[in-house]
Short mmCIF file of C-alpha atoms and ligand atoms in Angstrom, two decimals:
data_model
loop_
_atom_site.label_atom_id
_atom_site.label_comp_id
_atom_site.label_asym_id
_atom_site.label_seq_id
_atom_site.Cartn_x
_atom_site.Cartn_y
_atom_site.Cartn_z
CA MET G 8 74.90 -40.90 -30.82
CA HIS G 9 73.51 -42.07 -33.70
CA LEU G 10 71.00 -39.23 -33.69
CA ARG G 11 73.51 -37.03 -33.19
CA ARG G 12 75.82 -38.29 -36.00
CA LEU G 13 72.84 -37.70 -38.10
CA GLU G 14 72.35 -34.43 -36.95
CA TRP G 15 75.72 -33.59 -38.38
CA VAL G 16 75.41 -35.05 -41.17
CA LEU G 17 72.48 -33.21 -42.28
CA ALA G 18 74.58 -30.40 -41.18
CA LEU G 19 77.05 -30.75 -43.19
CA LEU G 20 74.95 -31.48 -46.31
CA ALA G 21 73.33 -28.27 -45.59
CA VAL G 22 76.32 -26.00 -45.24
CA ALA G 23 79.72 -27.66 -45.78
CA LEU G 24 79.34 -29.86 -48.80
CA PRO G 25 78.41 -28.33 -52.41
CA PRO G 26 74.75 -29.27 -53.23
CA GLY G 27 74.85 -32.51 -55.82
CA CYS G 28 77.94 -34.12 -53.14
CA GLY G 29 76.27 -37.20 -52.11
CA ALA G 30 77.08 -38.18 -48.65
CA ARG G 31 76.58 -41.78 -48.44
CA SER G 32 76.34 -44.53 -45.54
CA GLY G 33 80.26 -45.60 -44.26
CA LEU G 34 78.91 -47.73 -41.52
CA PRO G 35 75.87 -50.20 -41.84
CA GLY G 36 72.94 -47.63 -42.22
CA GLU G 37 74.83 -44.23 -41.91
CA GLU G 38 75.84 -41.74 -44.52
CA LEU G 39 79.29 -41.27 -45.56
CA VAL G 40 80.49 -38.02 -44.83
CA ARG G 41 82.96 -36.41 -47.66
CA CYS G 42 86.20 -34.33 -46.67
CA ALA G 43 89.19 -32.79 -48.11
CA VAL G 44 91.06 -32.54 -45.24
CA ALA G 45 90.59 -34.49 -41.67
CA ALA G 46 89.71 -31.15 -40.26
CA ASP G 47 86.44 -31.25 -42.19
CA CYS G 48 85.08 -34.07 -40.48
CA PRO G 49 82.47 -34.04 -37.39
CA ALA G 50 84.72 -35.74 -34.90
CA THR G 51 83.74 -34.72 -31.37
CA ALA G 52 86.48 -34.73 -28.86
CA CYS G 53 86.03 -38.03 -27.66
CA GLU G 54 86.97 -39.25 -31.60
CA THR G 55 89.49 -38.92 -33.68
CA ALA G 56 89.41 -38.25 -37.66
CA GLU G 57 91.08 -39.25 -40.68
CA CYS G 58 90.14 -38.09 -44.23
CA VAL G 59 90.58 -41.32 -46.36
CA ALA G 60 90.02 -41.07 -49.90
CA GLY G 61 87.71 -38.19 -49.59
CA VAL G 62 85.84 -39.66 -46.71
CA CYS G 63 85.35 -39.44 -43.06
CA GLU G 64 86.75 -42.30 -40.98
CA LEU G 65 86.06 -41.59 -37.01
CA THR G 66 87.95 -43.53 -34.43
CA PRO G 67 86.67 -43.56 -30.97
CA LEU G 68 89.40 -42.34 -28.62
CA ARG G 69 90.47 -44.46 -26.09
CA CYS G 70 91.57 -42.74 -22.92
CA ASP G 71 93.67 -44.50 -20.82
CA ASP G 72 96.38 -42.64 -18.99
CA GLY G 73 98.08 -46.08 -17.72
CA ASP G 74 97.76 -45.04 -14.37
CA PRO G 75 95.08 -47.22 -12.09
CA CYS G 76 94.99 -44.41 -9.44
CA THR G 77 92.54 -42.45 -11.78
CA ASP G 78 89.12 -43.39 -13.52
CA ASP G 79 89.42 -42.52 -17.24
CA ARG G 80 86.64 -41.81 -19.33
CA CYS G 81 86.04 -39.07 -22.15
CA GLU G 82 83.48 -35.92 -22.44
CA PRO G 83 82.28 -35.30 -25.87
CA ASP G 84 82.99 -31.41 -25.31
CA VAL G 85 86.44 -31.96 -23.37
CA GLY G 86 88.05 -34.87 -24.47
CA CYS G 87 89.97 -37.12 -22.08
CA ILE G 88 89.44 -36.86 -18.50
CA TYR G 89 91.46 -38.90 -15.71
CA ARG G 90 89.87 -37.88 -12.48
CA PRO G 91 91.93 -39.13 -9.43
CA ARG G 92 90.36 -41.85 -7.62
CA THR G 93 91.01 -40.38 -4.00
CA ASP G 94 90.70 -37.17 -2.60
CA ASP G 95 93.24 -34.86 -0.86
CA ALA G 96 90.11 -33.89 1.52
CA ASP G 97 92.77 -31.56 4.08
CA GLY G 98 94.46 -30.05 1.42
CA ASP G 99 97.94 -30.65 2.05
CA GLY G 100 99.52 -32.41 -0.78
CA HIS G 101 98.63 -35.72 -0.40
CA ARG G 102 95.93 -38.25 -1.09
CA ALA G 103 94.02 -40.50 1.16
CA PRO G 104 94.39 -43.98 0.45
CA LEU G 105 91.69 -46.01 -1.20
CA ALA G 106 89.34 -47.95 0.90
CA GLY G 107 90.61 -51.17 2.47
CA PHE G 108 94.40 -49.99 1.64
CA ALA G 109 96.85 -48.75 4.11
CA PRO G 110 98.25 -45.29 3.19
CA GLY G 111 100.95 -45.65 0.95
CA GLU G 112 100.54 -49.59 0.41
CA PRO G 113 100.85 -50.66 -3.46
CA GLY G 114 97.67 -49.80 -5.08
CA ALA G 115 96.71 -47.32 -2.26
CA CYS G 116 96.59 -44.41 -4.60
CA GLY G 117 97.28 -42.31 -1.48
CA ASP G 118 100.03 -41.91 1.34
CA ASP G 119 98.20 -39.64 3.64
CA CYS G 120 97.55 -41.71 6.72
CA ASP G 121 95.23 -38.91 8.12
CA ASP G 122 93.40 -36.60 5.31
CA ARG G 123 91.43 -35.14 7.47
CA ASN G 124 94.61 -33.17 8.98
CA ALA G 125 96.70 -31.38 7.35
CA LEU G 126 99.19 -31.33 10.19
CA ALA G 127 99.68 -35.12 9.21
CA HIS G 128 101.53 -36.24 5.73
CA PRO G 129 104.58 -37.98 4.55
CA GLY G 130 107.63 -35.81 4.89
CA ARG G 131 106.15 -33.53 8.03
CA THR G 132 108.37 -33.09 11.02
CA GLU G 133 106.89 -34.87 13.76
CA THR G 134 105.96 -32.88 16.84
CA CYS G 135 104.93 -34.08 20.20
CA ASP G 136 100.83 -33.47 19.43
CA GLY G 137 99.15 -36.92 19.75
CA LEU G 138 99.38 -37.15 15.43
CA ASP G 139 101.77 -39.18 13.52
CA ASN G 140 102.67 -35.92 12.01
CA ASP G 141 105.33 -37.78 9.42
CA CYS G 142 103.07 -40.81 8.43
CA ASN G 143 105.79 -43.29 9.75
CA GLY G 144 103.23 -45.39 11.59
CA VAL G 145 104.84 -44.21 14.96
CA ILE G 146 102.45 -41.22 16.73
CA ASP G 147 105.06 -38.88 18.46
CA ASP G 148 108.29 -40.57 18.13
CA GLY G 149 110.62 -40.88 21.10
CA ALA G 150 107.85 -38.75 23.35
CA ARG G 151 107.50 -39.89 26.94
CA TYR G 152 104.19 -39.64 28.82
CA GLY G 153 104.17 -38.44 32.28
CA PRO G 154 101.62 -37.02 35.13
CA SER G 155 100.34 -33.56 33.75
CA GLY G 156 100.13 -32.64 37.29
CA GLU G 157 96.62 -31.62 36.74
CA ALA G 158 94.09 -32.88 39.11
CA PRO G 159 91.56 -35.39 38.23
CA VAL G 160 87.96 -34.41 37.40
CA ARG G 161 85.40 -36.23 38.54
CA ILE G 162 82.89 -36.76 35.22
CA SER G 163 79.85 -38.46 37.30
CA ALA G 164 79.03 -35.59 39.36
CA SER G 165 75.16 -35.86 39.09
CA ALA G 166 75.20 -39.09 39.61
CA LEU G 167 74.60 -41.76 42.79
CA ARG G 168 77.25 -43.77 41.62
CA ALA G 169 78.44 -44.79 38.04
CA TYR G 170 80.24 -46.98 35.96
CA ARG G 171 82.60 -46.00 32.98
CA GLY G 172 82.00 -46.94 29.22
CA ASP G 173 84.71 -46.01 26.86
CA LEU G 174 87.34 -42.93 26.25
CA ALA G 175 88.12 -41.45 22.82
CA ALA G 176 89.36 -38.36 20.94
CA SER G 177 89.13 -36.03 18.46
CA LYS G 178 90.80 -32.80 17.24
CA GLU G 179 88.29 -31.18 19.60
CA GLY G 180 89.19 -32.82 22.89
CA PHE G 181 87.71 -36.08 24.34
CA VAL G 182 84.69 -38.23 24.76
CA LEU G 183 83.37 -40.67 26.85
CA THR G 184 80.45 -42.99 27.80
CA TYR G 185 79.11 -43.89 31.41
CA ALA G 186 76.15 -44.98 32.98
CA GLY G 187 75.22 -43.31 36.13
CA LEU G 188 72.47 -44.17 38.50
CA GLU G 189 70.97 -40.63 38.36
CA ALA G 190 69.50 -38.78 41.72
CA ASP G 191 65.69 -38.84 39.92
CA ASP G 192 63.00 -41.48 39.97
CA THR G 193 64.31 -43.57 37.83
CA ASN G 194 66.17 -46.29 39.45
CA LEU G 195 68.26 -46.71 36.20
CA PHE G 196 71.59 -46.86 34.71
CA ARG G 197 71.24 -44.80 31.90
CA PRO G 198 74.64 -44.55 29.56
CA VAL G 199 75.82 -40.55 28.39
CA PHE G 200 78.19 -39.55 25.79
CA VAL G 201 80.32 -36.69 27.26
CA GLY G 202 82.24 -34.38 25.44
CA LEU G 203 85.41 -32.66 27.44
CA ASP G 204 88.57 -30.08 26.58
CA VAL G 205 92.01 -31.08 27.04
CA THR G 206 91.88 -29.79 31.04
CA GLY G 207 88.72 -32.16 31.16
CA ARG G 208 85.82 -29.13 31.22
CA THR G 209 82.55 -30.81 29.90
CA ARG G 210 81.67 -29.62 26.42
CA PHE G 211 78.48 -31.33 26.19
CA THR G 212 76.46 -34.08 27.58
CA THR G 213 74.20 -36.35 25.12
CA ARG G 214 72.15 -39.57 26.46
CA VAL G 215 73.32 -42.55 24.45
CA THR G 216 69.82 -43.57 24.17
CA GLU G 217 66.23 -42.75 25.15
CA THR G 218 65.06 -46.32 26.03
CA ASN G 219 63.83 -46.82 29.74
CA VAL G 220 65.67 -49.90 31.03
CA SER G 221 69.21 -49.87 32.55
CA THR G 222 71.78 -49.85 29.91
CA PHE G 223 75.65 -51.01 29.41
CA PRO G 224 77.65 -47.71 28.57
CA GLY G 225 79.77 -48.89 25.27
CA PRO G 226 82.72 -48.87 23.95
CA LEU G 227 83.63 -45.91 21.27
CA ALA G 228 85.06 -45.55 17.87
CA TRP G 229 86.16 -42.78 15.90
CA ASP G 230 86.19 -42.91 11.79
CA GLY G 231 87.30 -39.15 11.45
CA GLN G 232 83.78 -37.57 11.35
CA ALA G 233 81.85 -39.32 13.48
CA PHE G 234 81.74 -41.26 16.81
CA ALA G 235 80.15 -44.70 17.03
CA SER G 236 79.10 -46.47 20.00
CA ALA G 237 77.80 -50.14 20.23
CA TRP G 238 75.98 -51.48 23.46
CA SER G 239 73.68 -54.16 25.03
CA ASP G 240 70.41 -53.70 26.63
CA ALA G 241 67.10 -55.30 27.49
CA ARG G 242 64.25 -53.05 26.32
CA MET G 243 63.45 -55.82 24.39
CA ALA G 244 61.48 -58.46 26.48
CA GLY G 245 63.30 -61.86 26.75
CA GLY G 246 66.71 -60.72 26.45
CA TYR G 247 69.50 -58.26 26.14
CA GLU G 248 70.36 -57.08 22.15
CA ILE G 249 73.11 -55.31 20.61
CA TYR G 250 72.46 -51.54 19.49
CA PHE G 251 74.36 -48.65 17.73
CA ALA G 252 74.87 -45.43 17.26
CA LEU G 253 76.75 -42.40 15.55
CA PHE G 254 77.54 -39.44 17.42
CA SER G 255 78.76 -36.27 16.26
CA ALA G 256 82.02 -34.75 17.07
CA ASP G 257 80.33 -32.22 19.26
CA GLY G 258 77.82 -34.17 20.48
CA LYS G 259 74.80 -34.48 18.56
CA LYS G 260 73.19 -37.80 18.13
CA LEU G 261 73.03 -38.80 14.35
CA GLY G 262 69.96 -40.66 13.84
CA PRO G 263 68.17 -43.27 15.89
CA ASP G 264 69.27 -46.43 17.48
CA VAL G 265 70.46 -49.12 14.81
CA ARG G 266 69.60 -52.58 16.42
CA LEU G 267 71.97 -55.15 14.92
CA THR G 268 70.11 -58.23 16.74
CA GLU G 269 67.07 -59.88 16.95
CA ALA G 270 67.83 -63.29 18.64
CA ALA G 271 66.62 -65.74 21.37
CA GLY G 272 69.21 -65.32 24.44
CA PHE G 273 71.45 -62.76 25.27
CA SER G 274 73.74 -60.57 23.00
CA LEU G 275 76.71 -59.16 25.25
CA ASN G 276 79.69 -57.54 25.21
CA PRO G 277 80.40 -55.77 21.88
CA ALA G 278 83.41 -54.28 20.86
CA ILE G 279 83.96 -51.99 18.04
CA VAL G 280 86.33 -50.83 15.33
CA TRP G 281 86.66 -48.50 12.56
CA ASN G 282 88.40 -50.45 9.86
CA ARG G 283 89.57 -47.40 7.52
CA SER G 284 86.41 -48.08 5.40
CA GLU G 285 83.38 -49.50 7.30
CA TYR G 286 82.53 -50.02 11.35
CA VAL G 287 82.63 -53.86 12.79
CA VAL G 288 80.84 -54.79 15.75
CA ILE G 289 81.44 -57.75 17.46
CA TRP G 290 79.78 -59.53 20.26
CA ASP G 291 78.93 -62.90 22.17
CA ASP G 292 75.67 -64.01 21.55
CA ARG G 293 73.83 -67.06 23.04
CA ARG G 294 71.02 -67.28 20.07
CA ASP G 295 72.26 -71.34 19.11
CA GLU G 296 72.29 -72.39 22.87
CA GLY G 297 68.87 -74.21 22.23
CA ALA G 298 70.73 -76.43 19.46
CA LEU G 299 74.07 -76.53 21.15
CA GLY G 300 72.89 -77.20 24.48
CA GLY G 301 74.12 -75.77 27.65
CA GLU G 302 75.84 -72.23 27.85
CA ALA G 303 77.38 -72.24 24.29
CA PRO G 304 77.88 -68.34 23.78
CA ARG G 305 79.21 -68.32 20.17
CA LEU G 306 80.47 -64.78 18.40
CA TYR G 307 78.93 -62.96 15.62
CA ALA G 308 79.77 -59.66 13.80
CA GLN G 309 77.92 -57.14 11.88
CA ARG G 310 79.19 -54.46 9.32
CA LEU G 311 78.20 -51.38 9.12
CA GLY G 312 78.98 -48.21 6.63
CA ALA G 313 79.94 -44.88 7.94
CA ASP G 314 76.36 -43.51 7.79
CA GLY G 315 75.40 -46.31 9.83
CA ARG G 316 73.60 -48.44 7.44
CA LEU G 317 73.96 -52.15 7.89
CA LEU G 318 75.99 -54.10 5.44
CA GLY G 319 74.37 -57.51 5.21
CA GLY G 320 73.36 -59.39 8.41
CA ASN G 321 74.59 -60.62 11.33
CA VAL G 322 77.58 -63.23 10.10
CA LEU G 323 78.58 -65.96 12.95
CA LEU G 324 82.27 -65.85 13.41
CA SER G 325 82.82 -69.80 14.01
CA GLU G 326 81.14 -72.96 14.41
CA GLU G 327 83.22 -72.91 18.17
CA ALA G 328 80.84 -72.44 21.20
CA GLY G 329 81.99 -71.37 24.17
CA LEU G 330 84.06 -68.29 22.91
CA GLU G 331 82.97 -65.22 24.90
CA TYR G 332 84.68 -61.33 25.39
CA PRO G 333 85.65 -60.30 22.00
CA THR G 334 87.99 -57.48 21.85
CA LEU G 335 89.07 -56.07 18.65
CA ALA G 336 92.11 -54.11 16.86
CA GLN G 337 92.51 -53.11 13.11
CA GLY G 338 96.17 -54.16 11.89
CA THR G 339 97.42 -52.80 8.31
CA ARG G 340 96.04 -55.80 6.30
CA ARG G 341 93.92 -57.33 8.79
CA LEU G 342 91.62 -57.44 11.63
CA GLY G 343 92.66 -58.90 14.84
CA LEU G 344 90.21 -60.79 17.55
CA ALA G 345 90.79 -62.16 20.79
CA HIS G 346 88.27 -63.86 22.85
CA THR G 347 88.03 -65.90 25.90
CA VAL G 348 87.28 -69.62 25.26
CA HIS G 349 85.39 -71.63 28.03
CA GLY G 350 87.06 -74.36 29.54
CA GLU G 351 89.02 -75.23 33.19
CA PRO G 352 90.80 -73.14 33.21
CA SER G 353 89.14 -70.36 31.05
CA ARG G 354 91.90 -69.54 28.24
CA LEU G 355 92.47 -67.32 25.15
CA GLY G 356 92.14 -67.25 21.80
CA PHE G 357 93.97 -64.74 18.93
CA ARG G 358 92.61 -64.91 15.19
CA VAL G 359 92.71 -62.58 12.45
CA LEU G 360 89.94 -61.72 9.85
CA ASP G 361 89.73 -60.34 6.29
CA ALA G 362 87.79 -57.38 5.33
CA ARG G 363 85.00 -59.74 4.81
CA LEU G 364 85.03 -60.96 8.09
CA ALA G 365 86.41 -64.71 6.97
CA GLU G 366 88.75 -65.99 9.47
CA ALA G 367 92.50 -65.71 7.56
CA ALA G 368 94.43 -67.39 10.36
CA ARG G 369 94.36 -68.28 13.94
CA ALA G 370 96.87 -68.82 16.74
CA GLU G 371 98.02 -72.59 17.35
CA GLU G 372 98.00 -72.46 20.89
CA LEU G 373 95.33 -70.80 23.49
CA LEU G 374 97.08 -68.46 26.15
CA GLY G 375 96.21 -67.94 29.61
CA ALA G 376 94.37 -69.63 32.78
CA ASN G 377 91.50 -68.43 34.26
CA VAL G 378 91.58 -65.04 32.32
CA THR G 379 89.40 -62.52 33.91
CA ALA G 380 90.08 -59.40 31.38
CA LEU G 381 92.01 -59.14 28.09
CA SER G 382 92.71 -56.52 25.50
CA LEU G 383 93.79 -56.30 21.98
CA HIS G 384 96.14 -53.35 20.12
CA ALA G 385 97.84 -52.94 16.90
CA LEU G 386 101.14 -52.42 17.00
CA ASP G 387 102.37 -51.57 13.62
CA ASP G 388 102.20 -54.93 11.97
CA ARG G 389 101.82 -57.09 14.93
CA PHE G 390 98.81 -57.57 17.61
CA VAL G 391 99.73 -57.34 21.24
CA LEU G 392 97.38 -59.05 23.59
CA LEU G 393 97.22 -58.13 27.35
CA TRP G 394 95.24 -59.94 29.89
CA GLU G 395 94.47 -60.70 33.52
CA GLU G 396 94.28 -63.90 35.51
CA GLY G 397 92.01 -64.87 39.13
CA ASN G 398 90.24 -67.24 40.59
CA GLU G 399 87.46 -67.32 43.13
CA ALA G 400 89.37 -65.60 45.91
CA GLY G 401 90.08 -62.60 43.46
CA PRO G 402 92.18 -60.85 40.88
CA GLY G 403 95.63 -62.31 40.30
CA ASN G 404 98.68 -60.33 40.74
CA ALA G 405 100.52 -59.84 37.21
CA LEU G 406 99.60 -58.36 33.81
CA TYR G 407 100.79 -60.44 30.77
CA ALA G 408 101.44 -60.05 27.31
CA ALA G 409 102.02 -61.69 24.26
CA VAL G 410 102.75 -60.50 20.48
CA PHE G 411 101.02 -62.01 17.18
CA ASP G 412 101.77 -61.36 13.55
CA GLU G 413 99.47 -60.63 10.98
CA ASP G 414 99.27 -64.33 10.26
CA ALA G 415 98.17 -65.04 13.71
CA ARG G 416 101.87 -66.50 14.55
CA LEU G 417 103.21 -66.01 17.81
CA VAL G 418 105.87 -63.78 17.76
CA VAL G 419 106.53 -62.88 21.63
CA PRO G 420 105.15 -65.71 23.88
CA ALA G 421 103.55 -64.88 26.90
CA THR G 422 105.81 -62.50 29.12
CA THR G 423 104.77 -60.80 32.94
CA ILE G 424 104.73 -56.92 32.22
CA ALA G 425 103.09 -55.78 35.41
CA SER G 426 103.94 -57.45 38.86
CA GLY G 427 105.09 -56.79 42.08
CA ALA G 428 101.64 -56.36 44.25
CA SER G 429 99.33 -58.35 45.79
CA PHE G 430 96.60 -57.87 43.49
CA LEU G 431 96.40 -56.40 40.20
CA ARG G 432 92.98 -55.61 38.45
CA SER G 433 92.14 -53.84 35.48
CA HIS G 434 94.20 -52.36 32.62
CA ALA G 435 93.79 -50.42 29.37
CA ALA G 436 96.70 -49.54 26.80
CA ARG G 437 97.44 -47.49 23.73
CA SER G 438 99.70 -48.19 20.43
CA PHE G 439 101.98 -45.77 19.62
CA GLY G 440 103.26 -47.43 16.47
CA ASP G 441 106.68 -48.65 17.39
CA ARG G 442 105.85 -48.93 21.87
CA PHE G 443 102.74 -48.78 23.24
CA ILE G 444 101.76 -47.29 26.74
CA VAL G 445 100.06 -49.33 29.43
CA VAL G 446 97.76 -48.00 32.56
CA TRP G 447 96.73 -50.28 35.24
CA ALA G 448 95.69 -50.79 38.94
CA ASP G 449 97.65 -52.22 41.64
CA ASP G 450 97.80 -52.18 45.16
CA THR G 451 101.39 -51.90 45.79
CA HIS G 452 100.13 -48.67 47.63
CA THR G 453 97.58 -50.60 50.04
CA ASP G 454 94.56 -49.10 47.90
CA TYR G 455 94.37 -49.86 44.43
CA GLU G 456 96.34 -47.02 42.51
CA LEU G 457 96.69 -46.49 38.85
CA PHE G 458 100.26 -46.72 37.10
CA VAL G 459 101.60 -45.78 33.87
CA GLN G 460 104.49 -47.37 31.60
CA THR G 461 105.83 -48.07 28.32
CA PHE G 462 106.90 -50.79 26.51
CA GLY G 463 108.42 -51.98 23.20
CA PRO G 464 106.78 -54.50 20.51
CA ASP G 465 109.23 -57.06 22.15
CA LEU G 466 107.60 -56.48 25.68
CA VAL G 467 110.50 -55.17 27.47
CA ALA G 468 109.90 -51.86 29.59
CA ARG G 469 111.03 -48.86 28.09
CA GLY G 470 111.34 -46.54 31.26
CA GLU G 471 109.84 -47.01 34.90
CA ARG G 472 106.59 -47.00 35.60
CA ALA G 473 104.82 -43.90 37.07
CA ARG G 474 102.50 -43.70 39.57
CA LEU G 475 99.27 -41.58 38.42
CA THR G 476 96.85 -41.82 41.80
CA ASN G 477 97.49 -40.62 45.06
CA GLU G 478 93.79 -40.42 46.93
CA GLN G 479 92.50 -42.76 49.70
CA GLY G 480 90.00 -44.94 48.34
CA ASP G 481 90.72 -47.65 45.14
CA SER G 482 91.24 -45.99 41.64
CA VAL G 483 90.33 -48.92 39.14
CA ASN G 484 89.27 -49.76 35.50
CA PRO G 485 91.53 -47.17 33.53
CA ALA G 486 90.62 -46.25 30.05
CA ILE G 487 92.71 -44.44 27.69
CA ALA G 488 92.75 -42.29 24.33
CA LEU G 489 95.12 -40.09 22.66
CA GLY G 490 93.35 -36.56 22.48
CA PRO G 491 94.71 -33.16 21.18
CA GLU G 492 98.13 -31.31 21.99
CA GLY G 493 99.77 -34.77 22.79
CA THR G 494 97.58 -34.97 25.68
CA LEU G 495 96.82 -38.94 26.53
CA GLY G 496 93.57 -39.04 28.37
CA VAL G 497 92.95 -41.48 31.47
CA LEU G 498 88.72 -42.41 32.23
CA PHE G 499 88.78 -44.48 35.71
CA GLU G 500 86.53 -45.44 38.06
CA ASP G 501 87.64 -44.10 41.77
CA PHE G 502 86.27 -44.37 45.34
CA ARG G 503 87.75 -41.58 47.00
CA THR G 504 83.93 -40.56 48.08
CA GLY G 505 83.36 -43.66 49.34
CA THR G 506 81.02 -44.57 46.24
CA ARG G 507 81.92 -45.41 43.03
CA HIS G 508 82.61 -42.61 40.30
CA VAL G 509 83.94 -41.87 36.99
CA TYR G 510 86.95 -39.72 37.03
CA PHE G 511 89.19 -38.64 34.29
CA LEU G 512 92.97 -37.23 34.37
CA THR G 513 95.50 -36.67 31.45
CA LEU G 514 99.19 -37.27 31.16
CA ALA G 515 101.66 -34.77 29.34
CA CYS G 516 103.75 -35.60 26.42
CA THR G 517 107.39 -34.50 26.60
CA ASP G 518 109.65 -34.63 23.47
CA1 CA H 619 95.60 -34.98 2.42
CA1 CA H 620 96.75 -35.44 6.21
CA1 CA H 621 105.80 -40.19 13.25
CA1 CA H 622 103.40 -36.24 16.70
#
């Protein structure tokens, strides 16, 4: 700036001012510029000029539009520039919220609940398409789901037998993970990342990892542009470690496996969530067993950027030992975390974490007894925790639920939401913002078959249960996801051929 001002002064001396009309220094060490009117002064667009007693006085322009949602700066050739801090990537006239804010929240600087989809923005009419079109937090307001009438599709066609991982969706269709024992000479379970269209036709199949050990098929998360999966395998001699990888919506693996743990003792059962700005992976970890004595898993976490870059190191979530099987749900303000707690009987714990993964609050009482399966779901500003109980003799006969608020206070106490069979085993759920849909397996019809039913945030059923499978042989272990065109996909394991295989079926949405 100093040099530039000096050039101006020299130019003025040569051109604008009569010879002998000496310019002098105004600021310490600088020349004064003489003027008749303010327009004579060499102000840039980032300065205001005044001509005071025949001498230029330049004052830097202060750019401030008073709007906290713009970055204010000055360009010498242009003047003040107020650039919005958030983008409207889908061009629907509504901006995305700042990272870490819920859409429309004070300070969010944007109210588009999905800035990658122009079919969703405040003011748009809701249709039965699996999207929250009007951004009121409710997907397909009032719609119901029932069997689509399409036959289930076998996914693990080439495998001798197979286990499902997770199911997720993008605008292009569904994606899933499963691990099959392939009919080759490796004798390994190798997970694959598979894309399906809404009818269950395969769009692509990608190996999750090239490692030569049997690998668990992991959970999936979708950040709006890519899918992430985390899993556990024992490629490193000495124990299971947690790995992470990203995949494009069309099935390309984006970069090599990212190793999250390097720890003594097994690291298992990763859960993954996209919290609107980062991925969070939480797992149970036995690295501290030497110091703690006995089997004492603790919960650890890792934050990752959208590009899969590690953000900081592994975070120990709690000093307590005996915590296992984490399940996560991103709420409006906080991350919900439920897990089992060792004991006789084993119980369930619930807590909420802030964006830095520090514990913000935890439930006062532990729930459940002899918990065998659990899952957590965000429902507006609440969390719904679902679980099953059992013992050595086998699974229990009911599915239980409880509701917490974002301060981890129990809002609806433990409630039985599905019962009546001799055995109930495995469940999945999906929140629609004002209600949630549950798919589970029970033996009401001798074999295990899948059922679907919708519940409100008060855990009261909205409508009757509907049966989804009718084949001989057990149908169990559902995972569900909401796909394009309002189609709800169900990935499950089925024994209709006499062997465990992975199948996919769809539920249709009706307004
Ligand atoms: Ca937008
Ligand atoms: Ca949008
Ligand atoms: Ca809506
Ligand atoms: Ca909709």
